[in-house]
């Protein structure tokens, strides 16, 4: 623009501002002044709080420098001094080489998985002592009250003979859930969210998220802001983080080799959180002591999922080699059974009948096992022969031993049922009553099963494993999103329902009958797929979700009451 054109534009802007100050909006329109540009309504991601990180002093490997640059060579030196100088230089080079090798070895050791016990100071390595102290007090305050998992006494609860009763129960549930709003947002983890679990504490919303690089984010989603965090700008405040969170580097190294695949709480007191990771370990973080310890490790076999037995002290762990590990924390060696020729991505223990186990595999099969029979396998059993002290010794039963047992008289009722999907089964879970099953698959279908109590009371195979409902749902997450899994609400006191992320950036809630209850979405605040979901174990109107960037959302009534 020329100088005259720039002056003309400036005059137009001044005149428009003057007329608007005089409230002559119609005159502005009549004179043909261009309107003000409209502000963009595109959703903005929540802005993480700025934290000042303490600088780390990293020891650098010694650098070599020529003698000429160090000015140690005298052109007129004698042969004797030259030989002495060269001997000293050779000794110095050998010393530097030794220091360099030691530094490289320390770096290699630092990248290996950590198998020792870790306190909060080690887990919160980038934080100062005040942050460590505040988180320690937070965990200890939670540990004051025991919150065991609530298991229904009657597995036939919410089973009605009249469909109208189901309709009324679903309508009541829809009334409670359809009004949920985004009440808090935060970037809880630094990388993609892989897993999540809602702590049963009813007086606060405490949610645990596991990410791609072995980080466990603990989010107190409704914690009050600290002093000095107030912002007068309503729009800026709306884009700020809510609550408080802490990031614990539970699994190491901080790479994709340490992704946290599953998070579970101790079913008896919820004072311990278990995490499985792709670093081939299972760790337990105790709230009372703030110490994370390793309770299981495998030899280069990725651990995909786990589920504790409701009576406590026992875990079932699935892995990428098609194996199931039974870990009893009170006994010695765990027992490993190879029950599939492909990865078992999900394992679920029946909460009311713990001897019934559910597995979902890449072999396209969903299977129901009676694990009381697995304990009777005796042939072809062998202990792991690994010499590594970091690997937990196990009693192994390979696929041949399992197949032979299933074909015998003793193993006839071990595999109680099987259903083949069109593609890999990404997840399958029992509901809190222990009678319904929901599965997700890459064939873009959610399937539902429901079984009466009578089929569990006999040793015969299930009469039919055909799902009573199939729901079309896009599960093609691709490479950069976490797999979508349908997660039951763990609350046994309400009508069974489950949550699952949707590729259209919403969070879908379905009833146990397969009816869509509501789609939670907010285009002004969410522009990413809410791939990972979880629900509060005792409060109906609480749902949390996380996406591929580590940003997490709490859905709840706009005005919360505890």
XYZ file of C-alpha atoms in Angstrom:
562
model
C 0.000 0.000 0.000
C 1.147 3.492 -0.776
C 1.519 6.147 1.882
C -1.744 7.846 0.862
C -3.638 4.523 1.037
C -2.261 3.779 4.489
C -3.356 7.247 5.724
C -6.826 6.701 4.217
C -7.220 3.361 6.035
C -6.108 4.958 9.305
C -8.673 7.770 8.896
C -11.441 5.230 8.260
C -10.526 3.319 11.415
C -10.492 6.512 13.528
C -13.840 7.679 12.157
C -15.437 4.279 12.760
C -14.169 4.214 16.356
C -15.469 7.783 16.918
C -18.941 6.956 15.572
C -19.144 3.794 17.670
C -18.210 5.776 20.780
C -21.117 8.130 19.981
C -23.346 5.005 19.605
C -24.091 5.870 15.966
C -23.979 2.260 14.732
C -26.526 2.919 11.967
C -24.366 5.777 10.658
C -21.428 3.411 10.516
C -23.425 0.992 8.392
C -24.809 3.772 6.112
C -21.336 5.133 5.409
C -20.223 1.650 4.332
C -17.361 1.205 6.762
C -16.102 -2.390 6.811
C -17.337 -4.384 9.783
C -14.996 -5.625 12.471
C -13.604 -9.089 11.812
C -15.474 -11.819 13.681
C -13.648 -13.595 16.444
C -12.936 -17.239 15.841
C -15.111 -19.718 17.734
C -12.735 -22.638 17.201
C -12.061 -24.619 20.353
C -8.793 -23.849 22.081
C -6.879 -26.571 23.901
C -6.477 -26.139 27.617
C -3.255 -24.309 28.406
C -0.979 -26.118 30.855
C 0.250 -24.199 33.842
C 3.738 -22.802 33.512
C 6.119 -24.554 35.827
C 9.675 -23.531 36.459
C 11.833 -26.599 36.195
C 15.018 -26.820 38.174
C 18.087 -27.108 36.023
C 19.829 -30.456 35.945
C 23.577 -30.595 36.026
C 24.451 -33.317 33.564
C 27.985 -34.634 33.621
C 29.500 -34.438 30.162
C 32.036 -36.898 28.873
C 35.587 -35.495 28.826
C 36.626 -33.930 25.521
C 39.983 -34.452 23.914
C 42.104 -31.442 23.010
C 45.282 -31.357 20.989
C 48.587 -30.568 22.653
C 49.150 -27.742 20.161
C 45.983 -25.935 21.314
C 46.947 -26.432 24.946
C 50.354 -24.849 24.180
C 52.275 -27.675 25.834
C 54.652 -28.396 22.930
C 57.973 -26.641 23.045
C 59.600 -26.605 19.579
C 63.061 -26.724 21.175
C 62.392 -29.544 23.648
C 64.939 -32.332 24.000
C 64.282 -35.976 22.941
C 64.114 -37.014 26.595
C 61.437 -34.421 27.397
C 59.553 -35.408 24.230
C 59.435 -39.075 25.268
C 58.329 -38.079 28.756
C 55.628 -35.770 27.348
C 54.344 -38.450 24.957
C 54.174 -40.983 27.805
C 52.147 -38.549 29.904
C 49.840 -37.835 26.941
C 49.326 -41.559 26.368
C 48.451 -42.025 30.031
C 46.051 -39.073 29.851
C 44.367 -40.483 26.725
C 43.931 -43.846 28.427
C 42.384 -42.148 31.456
C 40.005 -40.129 29.273
C 39.002 -43.246 27.338
C 38.265 -45.042 30.600
C 36.146 -42.121 31.865
C 34.294 -42.004 28.545
C 33.511 -45.732 28.709
C 32.279 -45.354 32.299
C 30.038 -42.429 31.275
C 28.575 -44.446 28.384
C 27.955 -47.401 30.699
C 26.146 -45.136 33.195
C 23.990 -43.823 30.352
C 23.118 -47.370 29.262
C 22.231 -48.355 32.815
C 20.047 -45.242 33.170
C 17.977 -46.368 30.164
C 17.274 -49.836 31.538
C 13.997 -50.606 33.351
C 14.149 -49.828 37.051
C 13.549 -52.849 39.266
C 14.293 -51.363 42.668
C 11.946 -49.610 45.077
C 11.262 -45.957 44.263
C 10.101 -43.271 46.682
C 8.151 -40.155 45.773
C 11.315 -38.099 45.426
C 12.534 -40.457 42.698
C 9.117 -40.623 41.027
C 8.722 -36.820 41.064
C 12.269 -36.204 39.877
C 11.608 -32.853 38.205
C 9.720 -31.340 41.137
C 10.963 -29.541 44.220
C 10.592 -30.789 47.777
C 7.412 -28.761 48.388
C 5.609 -30.573 45.556
C 6.806 -33.949 46.865
C 5.592 -33.083 50.360
C 2.170 -31.906 49.141
C 1.615 -35.054 47.096
C 2.749 -37.255 49.978
C 0.213 -35.610 52.292
C -2.460 -36.028 49.596
C -1.856 -39.775 49.373
C -1.766 -40.213 53.130
C -5.048 -38.347 53.565
C -6.696 -40.684 51.039
C -5.272 -43.731 52.796
C -7.040 -42.809 56.046
C -10.283 -44.370 54.813
C -10.650 -47.861 53.405
C -12.706 -48.009 50.187
C -13.238 -51.656 49.210
C -14.901 -52.490 45.903
C -18.677 -52.668 46.247
C -19.866 -56.053 44.944
C -23.625 -56.708 44.676
C -24.968 -59.531 46.814
C -27.432 -60.521 44.104
C -26.059 -60.931 40.584
C -29.625 -60.800 39.223
C -30.143 -57.202 40.296
C -31.681 -55.005 37.566
C -33.078 -58.076 35.828
C -36.740 -57.403 35.020
C -39.367 -59.612 33.456
C -41.262 -56.620 32.112
C -39.555 -54.480 29.452
C -41.309 -51.425 30.864
C -39.213 -51.760 34.007
C -36.056 -51.644 31.877
C -37.374 -48.578 30.049
C -38.051 -46.774 33.324
C -34.583 -47.628 34.687
C -32.918 -46.441 31.477
C -34.987 -43.236 31.481
C -33.921 -42.524 35.047
C -30.277 -43.126 34.121
C -30.563 -40.872 31.064
C -31.980 -38.113 33.240
C -28.883 -38.239 35.438
C -26.277 -38.481 32.672
C -27.540 -36.350 29.796
C -26.820 -33.110 31.657
C -23.123 -33.773 32.296
C -20.836 -30.905 31.315
C -17.108 -30.302 31.169
C -16.282 -29.004 34.639
C -12.497 -29.391 34.554
C -9.714 -29.845 31.992
C -5.968 -30.315 32.316
C -2.935 -31.701 30.508
C -2.369 -34.402 33.107
C 0.291 -36.415 31.244
C 2.958 -35.312 28.803
C 2.160 -37.942 26.167
C -0.730 -39.991 24.816
C -3.110 -41.409 27.417
C -3.121 -45.222 27.285
C -5.119 -46.145 30.407
C -7.203 -44.606 33.183
C -8.803 -45.500 36.529
C -11.160 -43.531 38.801
C -10.351 -43.730 42.512
C -13.374 -44.661 44.692
C -12.881 -41.760 47.139
C -16.347 -40.069 47.180
C -15.278 -36.683 48.546
C -13.140 -35.734 45.553
C -12.522 -36.600 41.912
C -9.141 -38.332 41.900
C -8.295 -39.900 38.540
C -5.161 -41.813 37.523
C -3.971 -41.700 33.891
C -1.150 -43.772 32.375
C 0.631 -42.454 29.281
C 2.772 -43.703 26.421
C 6.111 -43.011 28.140
C 5.520 -44.722 31.490
C 4.213 -41.657 33.294
C 1.385 -41.950 35.836
C -0.620 -38.741 36.077
C -2.632 -38.261 39.275
C -5.333 -35.602 38.811
C -7.370 -34.057 41.604
C -9.794 -32.610 39.074
C -11.847 -30.387 41.412
C -9.082 -29.148 43.697
C -9.265 -25.431 44.442
C -6.806 -23.130 42.734
C -3.831 -21.889 44.673
C -3.528 -18.233 45.553
C -2.231 -16.095 42.722
C -3.871 -18.214 40.032
C -6.941 -15.986 39.671
C -7.539 -14.449 36.251
C -9.933 -11.598 35.534
C -10.239 -12.509 31.856
C -13.156 -14.965 31.667
C -12.082 -16.373 28.290
C -8.477 -16.860 29.406
C -9.627 -18.462 32.651
C -11.833 -20.880 30.709
C -8.772 -22.070 28.776
C -6.674 -22.605 31.902
C -6.177 -25.935 33.625
C -8.508 -27.084 36.355
C -7.612 -28.831 39.584
C -4.142 -30.070 40.512
C -2.070 -32.903 39.119
C 1.199 -34.695 39.725
C 3.262 -36.633 37.183
C 5.056 -39.731 38.455
C 7.633 -41.505 36.281
C 6.670 -44.940 37.575
C 8.068 -46.996 34.671
C 11.445 -46.395 33.036
C 12.900 -45.522 30.543
C 10.636 -42.646 29.545
C 10.025 -43.983 26.033
C 7.304 -45.908 24.214
C 8.904 -49.090 25.595
C 7.354 -48.199 28.973
C 3.746 -47.419 28.002
C 1.356 -48.015 30.914
C -1.156 -50.465 29.480
C -3.421 -50.911 32.514
C -4.207 -49.304 35.896
C -6.086 -51.050 38.721
C -6.670 -50.357 42.420
C -6.410 -52.889 45.195
C -9.973 -54.256 45.530
C -9.867 -54.429 49.340
C -8.752 -50.965 50.414
C -7.850 -48.944 47.255
C -4.666 -47.775 49.030
C -2.498 -49.416 46.395
C -2.501 -48.782 42.656
C -1.153 -51.448 40.287
C 0.249 -50.603 36.849
C 1.333 -52.869 33.992
C 3.760 -51.603 31.391
C 5.398 -52.494 28.111
C 8.691 -52.556 30.027
C 7.524 -56.077 31.049
C 6.915 -55.190 34.712
C 4.030 -54.770 37.150
C 4.517 -52.201 39.897
C 2.499 -51.349 43.020
C 2.425 -47.824 44.498
C 1.387 -47.802 48.183
C -0.323 -44.599 49.354
C 0.717 -44.928 53.010
C 4.459 -45.153 52.318
C 4.655 -43.442 48.912
C 6.891 -46.261 47.679
C 6.556 -47.938 44.291
C 7.844 -51.508 44.174
C 8.038 -54.124 41.467
C 5.830 -57.164 42.099
C 6.316 -58.981 38.786
C 8.575 -58.903 35.727
C 8.725 -60.997 32.581
C 11.487 -61.720 30.103
C 10.878 -59.492 27.048
C 7.122 -60.251 26.942
C 4.895 -57.170 26.756
C 2.231 -57.071 29.473
C -1.075 -55.921 27.964
C -3.708 -56.082 30.683
C -4.444 -57.212 34.225
C -7.330 -57.595 36.630
C -7.212 -58.239 40.392
C -9.347 -60.922 42.018
C -12.047 -59.257 44.204
C -10.856 -61.153 47.288
C -7.462 -59.445 46.996
C -3.821 -60.613 46.871
C -4.204 -62.143 43.403
C -3.755 -60.784 39.874
C -4.370 -62.193 36.417
C -2.047 -60.715 33.767
C -2.270 -61.119 29.982
C 0.644 -60.640 27.582
C 1.568 -60.283 23.924
C 2.638 -63.923 23.557
C -0.860 -65.262 24.229
C -0.192 -66.072 27.876
C -2.067 -65.656 31.156
C -0.112 -65.262 34.391
C -1.685 -66.008 37.767
C 0.177 -63.969 40.378
C -0.542 -64.698 44.037
C 1.204 -62.071 46.161
C 1.169 -64.417 49.171
C 2.914 -67.325 47.451
C 6.114 -68.020 45.571
C 6.269 -68.642 41.834
C 3.500 -67.359 39.548
C 1.959 -69.761 37.018
C 1.982 -68.912 33.288
C -0.429 -70.539 30.833
C -0.175 -70.074 27.067
C -3.855 -70.210 26.124
C -3.628 -68.464 22.727
C -1.252 -68.375 19.783
C -1.598 -64.581 19.529
C -1.637 -61.535 21.805
C -4.259 -61.401 24.572
C -4.997 -57.701 24.783
C -7.543 -57.860 27.592
C -8.333 -60.047 30.603
C -11.311 -59.602 32.956
C -12.131 -61.387 36.225
C -15.798 -61.983 37.031
C -16.454 -59.776 40.116
C -19.117 -62.046 41.671
C -17.699 -65.406 40.497
C -13.894 -64.922 40.477
C -13.204 -68.358 39.011
C -14.642 -67.251 35.645
C -12.122 -65.428 33.469
C -12.717 -63.577 30.208
C -10.024 -63.104 27.541
C -9.964 -61.098 24.297
C -7.316 -61.993 21.731
C -5.892 -60.952 18.372
C -6.897 -64.434 17.215
C -10.428 -62.936 16.932
C -11.675 -65.027 19.855
C -13.466 -64.115 23.038
C -13.190 -66.969 25.556
C -14.626 -67.744 28.982
C -12.440 -69.888 31.268
C -13.016 -71.699 34.534
C -9.619 -71.071 36.123
C -10.194 -73.653 38.850
C -9.414 -76.226 36.183
C -6.223 -74.494 35.011
C -4.677 -75.072 38.414
C -4.893 -78.837 37.822
C -2.512 -78.883 34.852
C 0.556 -80.936 35.769
C 2.032 -82.303 32.570
C 4.815 -80.556 30.656
C 5.283 -77.884 33.302
C 8.653 -76.205 33.575
C 10.191 -73.258 35.378
C 11.669 -70.322 33.510
C 15.341 -70.876 32.859
C 16.289 -67.213 32.607
C 19.479 -66.302 34.434
C 18.481 -62.648 34.822
C 17.883 -61.622 38.430
C 15.322 -59.048 37.237
C 12.881 -61.678 35.902
C 10.288 -63.210 38.218
C 10.656 -67.039 38.188
C 7.439 -68.659 36.967
C 6.033 -72.131 36.403
C 5.328 -72.282 32.674
C 2.683 -74.284 30.826
C 3.165 -73.942 27.083
C 0.477 -74.271 24.423
C 1.048 -78.016 24.028
C 0.498 -78.653 27.729
C -2.657 -76.505 27.760
C -4.034 -78.123 24.590
C -3.397 -81.606 25.951
C -5.149 -80.723 29.210
C -8.180 -79.237 27.431
C -8.536 -82.454 25.465
C -8.451 -84.619 28.587
C -11.303 -85.575 30.886
C -10.105 -83.254 33.669
C -9.951 -80.273 31.341
C -13.265 -80.824 29.579
C -15.036 -77.991 31.425
C -12.091 -75.563 31.605
C -12.997 -73.627 28.438
C -16.656 -72.801 29.018
C -17.390 -70.788 25.903
C -15.898 -69.120 22.808
C -17.103 -66.608 20.215
C -15.114 -65.638 17.120
C -15.330 -62.046 15.902
C -14.763 -60.929 12.333
C -11.492 -59.235 13.329
C -9.239 -58.874 16.388
C -11.013 -58.416 19.725
C -9.595 -55.278 21.339
C -11.382 -55.595 24.710
C -13.955 -57.625 26.648
C -15.154 -57.015 30.227
C -17.619 -58.433 32.773
C -20.132 -55.974 34.194
C -20.215 -55.331 37.999
C -22.909 -58.015 38.449
C -20.764 -60.637 36.722
C -23.439 -61.714 34.244
C -23.116 -59.366 31.248
C -20.215 -58.960 28.802
C -19.318 -56.128 26.419
C -16.655 -56.477 23.720
C -15.128 -54.165 21.110
C -13.487 -55.286 17.895
C -11.738 -53.931 14.830
C -14.751 -55.079 12.816
C -16.456 -51.868 14.070
C -18.990 -53.555 16.317
C -19.798 -53.479 20.014
C -21.257 -56.809 21.137
C -23.278 -57.586 24.254
C -23.974 -60.867 26.077
C -26.118 -61.639 29.123
C -26.230 -64.931 31.038
C -28.504 -66.131 33.830
C -27.018 -67.446 37.054
C -27.905 -71.025 36.149
C -25.176 -71.321 33.458
C -22.473 -70.548 36.041
C -23.691 -73.173 38.495
C -22.994 -76.176 36.255
C -19.804 -77.586 34.770
C -21.253 -77.771 31.261
C -20.206 -75.415 28.458
C -22.347 -72.322 28.044
C -25.407 -73.239 25.928
C -24.768 -70.423 23.448
C -22.271 -67.636 23.120
C -24.125 -65.676 20.465
C -24.400 -61.969 21.440
C -27.919 -60.661 21.930
C -26.974 -57.197 20.640
C -24.498 -55.798 18.089
C -23.955 -52.049 17.767
C -22.176 -50.390 14.867
C -19.334 -48.221 16.186
C -16.258 -46.871 14.408
C -13.198 -48.454 16.073
C -10.634 -47.588 13.366
C -8.339 -45.519 15.577
C -5.256 -46.021 13.404
C -1.670 -45.654 14.567
C -1.814 -42.422 16.563
C -4.847 -43.017 18.797
C -5.290 -45.374 21.724
C -7.583 -48.333 21.016
C -11.243 -47.649 21.882
C -12.504 -49.875 24.698
C -16.043 -50.103 26.064
C -15.715 -49.743 29.851
C -18.526 -50.704 32.228
C -19.358 -48.288 35.005
C -18.036 -50.090 38.117
C -20.983 -48.802 40.184
C -23.190 -51.867 40.996
C -25.978 -49.756 42.504
C -27.191 -48.307 39.186
C -28.529 -49.826 36.002
C -25.615 -51.383 34.031
C -24.107 -49.022 31.460
C -20.763 -48.480 29.749
C -18.752 -45.643 28.207
C -16.701 -45.566 25.019
C -14.954 -42.854 23.018
C -16.244 -41.864 19.601
C -14.236 -40.786 16.552
C -16.489 -37.708 16.253
C -14.881 -36.319 19.464
C -17.776 -37.283 21.721
C -18.055 -39.674 24.652
C -20.879 -42.191 24.210
C -22.780 -43.860 27.060
C -24.815 -47.012 26.350
C -27.103 -49.045 28.594
C -26.507 -52.718 29.258
C -29.227 -53.424 26.704
C -27.310 -51.585 23.982
C -29.452 -48.446 23.943
C -27.635 -45.123 23.499
C -28.218 -43.069 26.648
C -26.359 -39.895 25.674
C -23.466 -38.471 23.648
C -21.333 -36.072 25.684
C -19.580 -33.460 23.556
C -18.550 -29.801 23.574
C -17.257 -28.455 20.255
C -16.053 -25.252 21.888
C -13.631 -27.105 24.190
C -12.883 -30.485 22.611
C -11.278 -31.018 19.198
C -9.754 -34.479 19.785
C -10.957 -38.059 20.177
C -11.652 -38.973 23.818
C -10.144 -42.414 23.368
C -9.764 -43.494 27.023
C -12.712 -43.360 29.431
C -13.515 -44.337 33.025
C -16.333 -43.813 35.552
C -16.537 -43.224 39.298
C -17.137 -46.466 41.241
C -19.877 -45.014 43.468
C -21.104 -41.680 42.015
C -23.208 -41.991 38.868
C -22.696 -38.495 37.487
C -18.918 -38.704 37.082
C -17.082 -39.667 33.882
C -13.493 -38.882 32.852
C -11.739 -39.137 29.494
C -8.303 -38.574 27.976
C -6.891 -38.022 24.478
C -3.705 -38.550 22.475
C -1.993 -35.381 23.700
C -2.346 -36.124 27.416
C -5.244 -33.688 27.913
C -7.975 -35.017 30.184
C -11.558 -34.002 30.872
C -13.955 -34.432 33.796
C -17.650 -34.665 32.920
C -19.996 -33.897 35.816
C -23.017 -31.767 36.731
C -22.312 -28.090 36.322
C -22.865 -27.505 40.031
C -21.225 -30.313 41.947
C -22.452 -31.557 45.294
C -20.514 -34.192 47.214
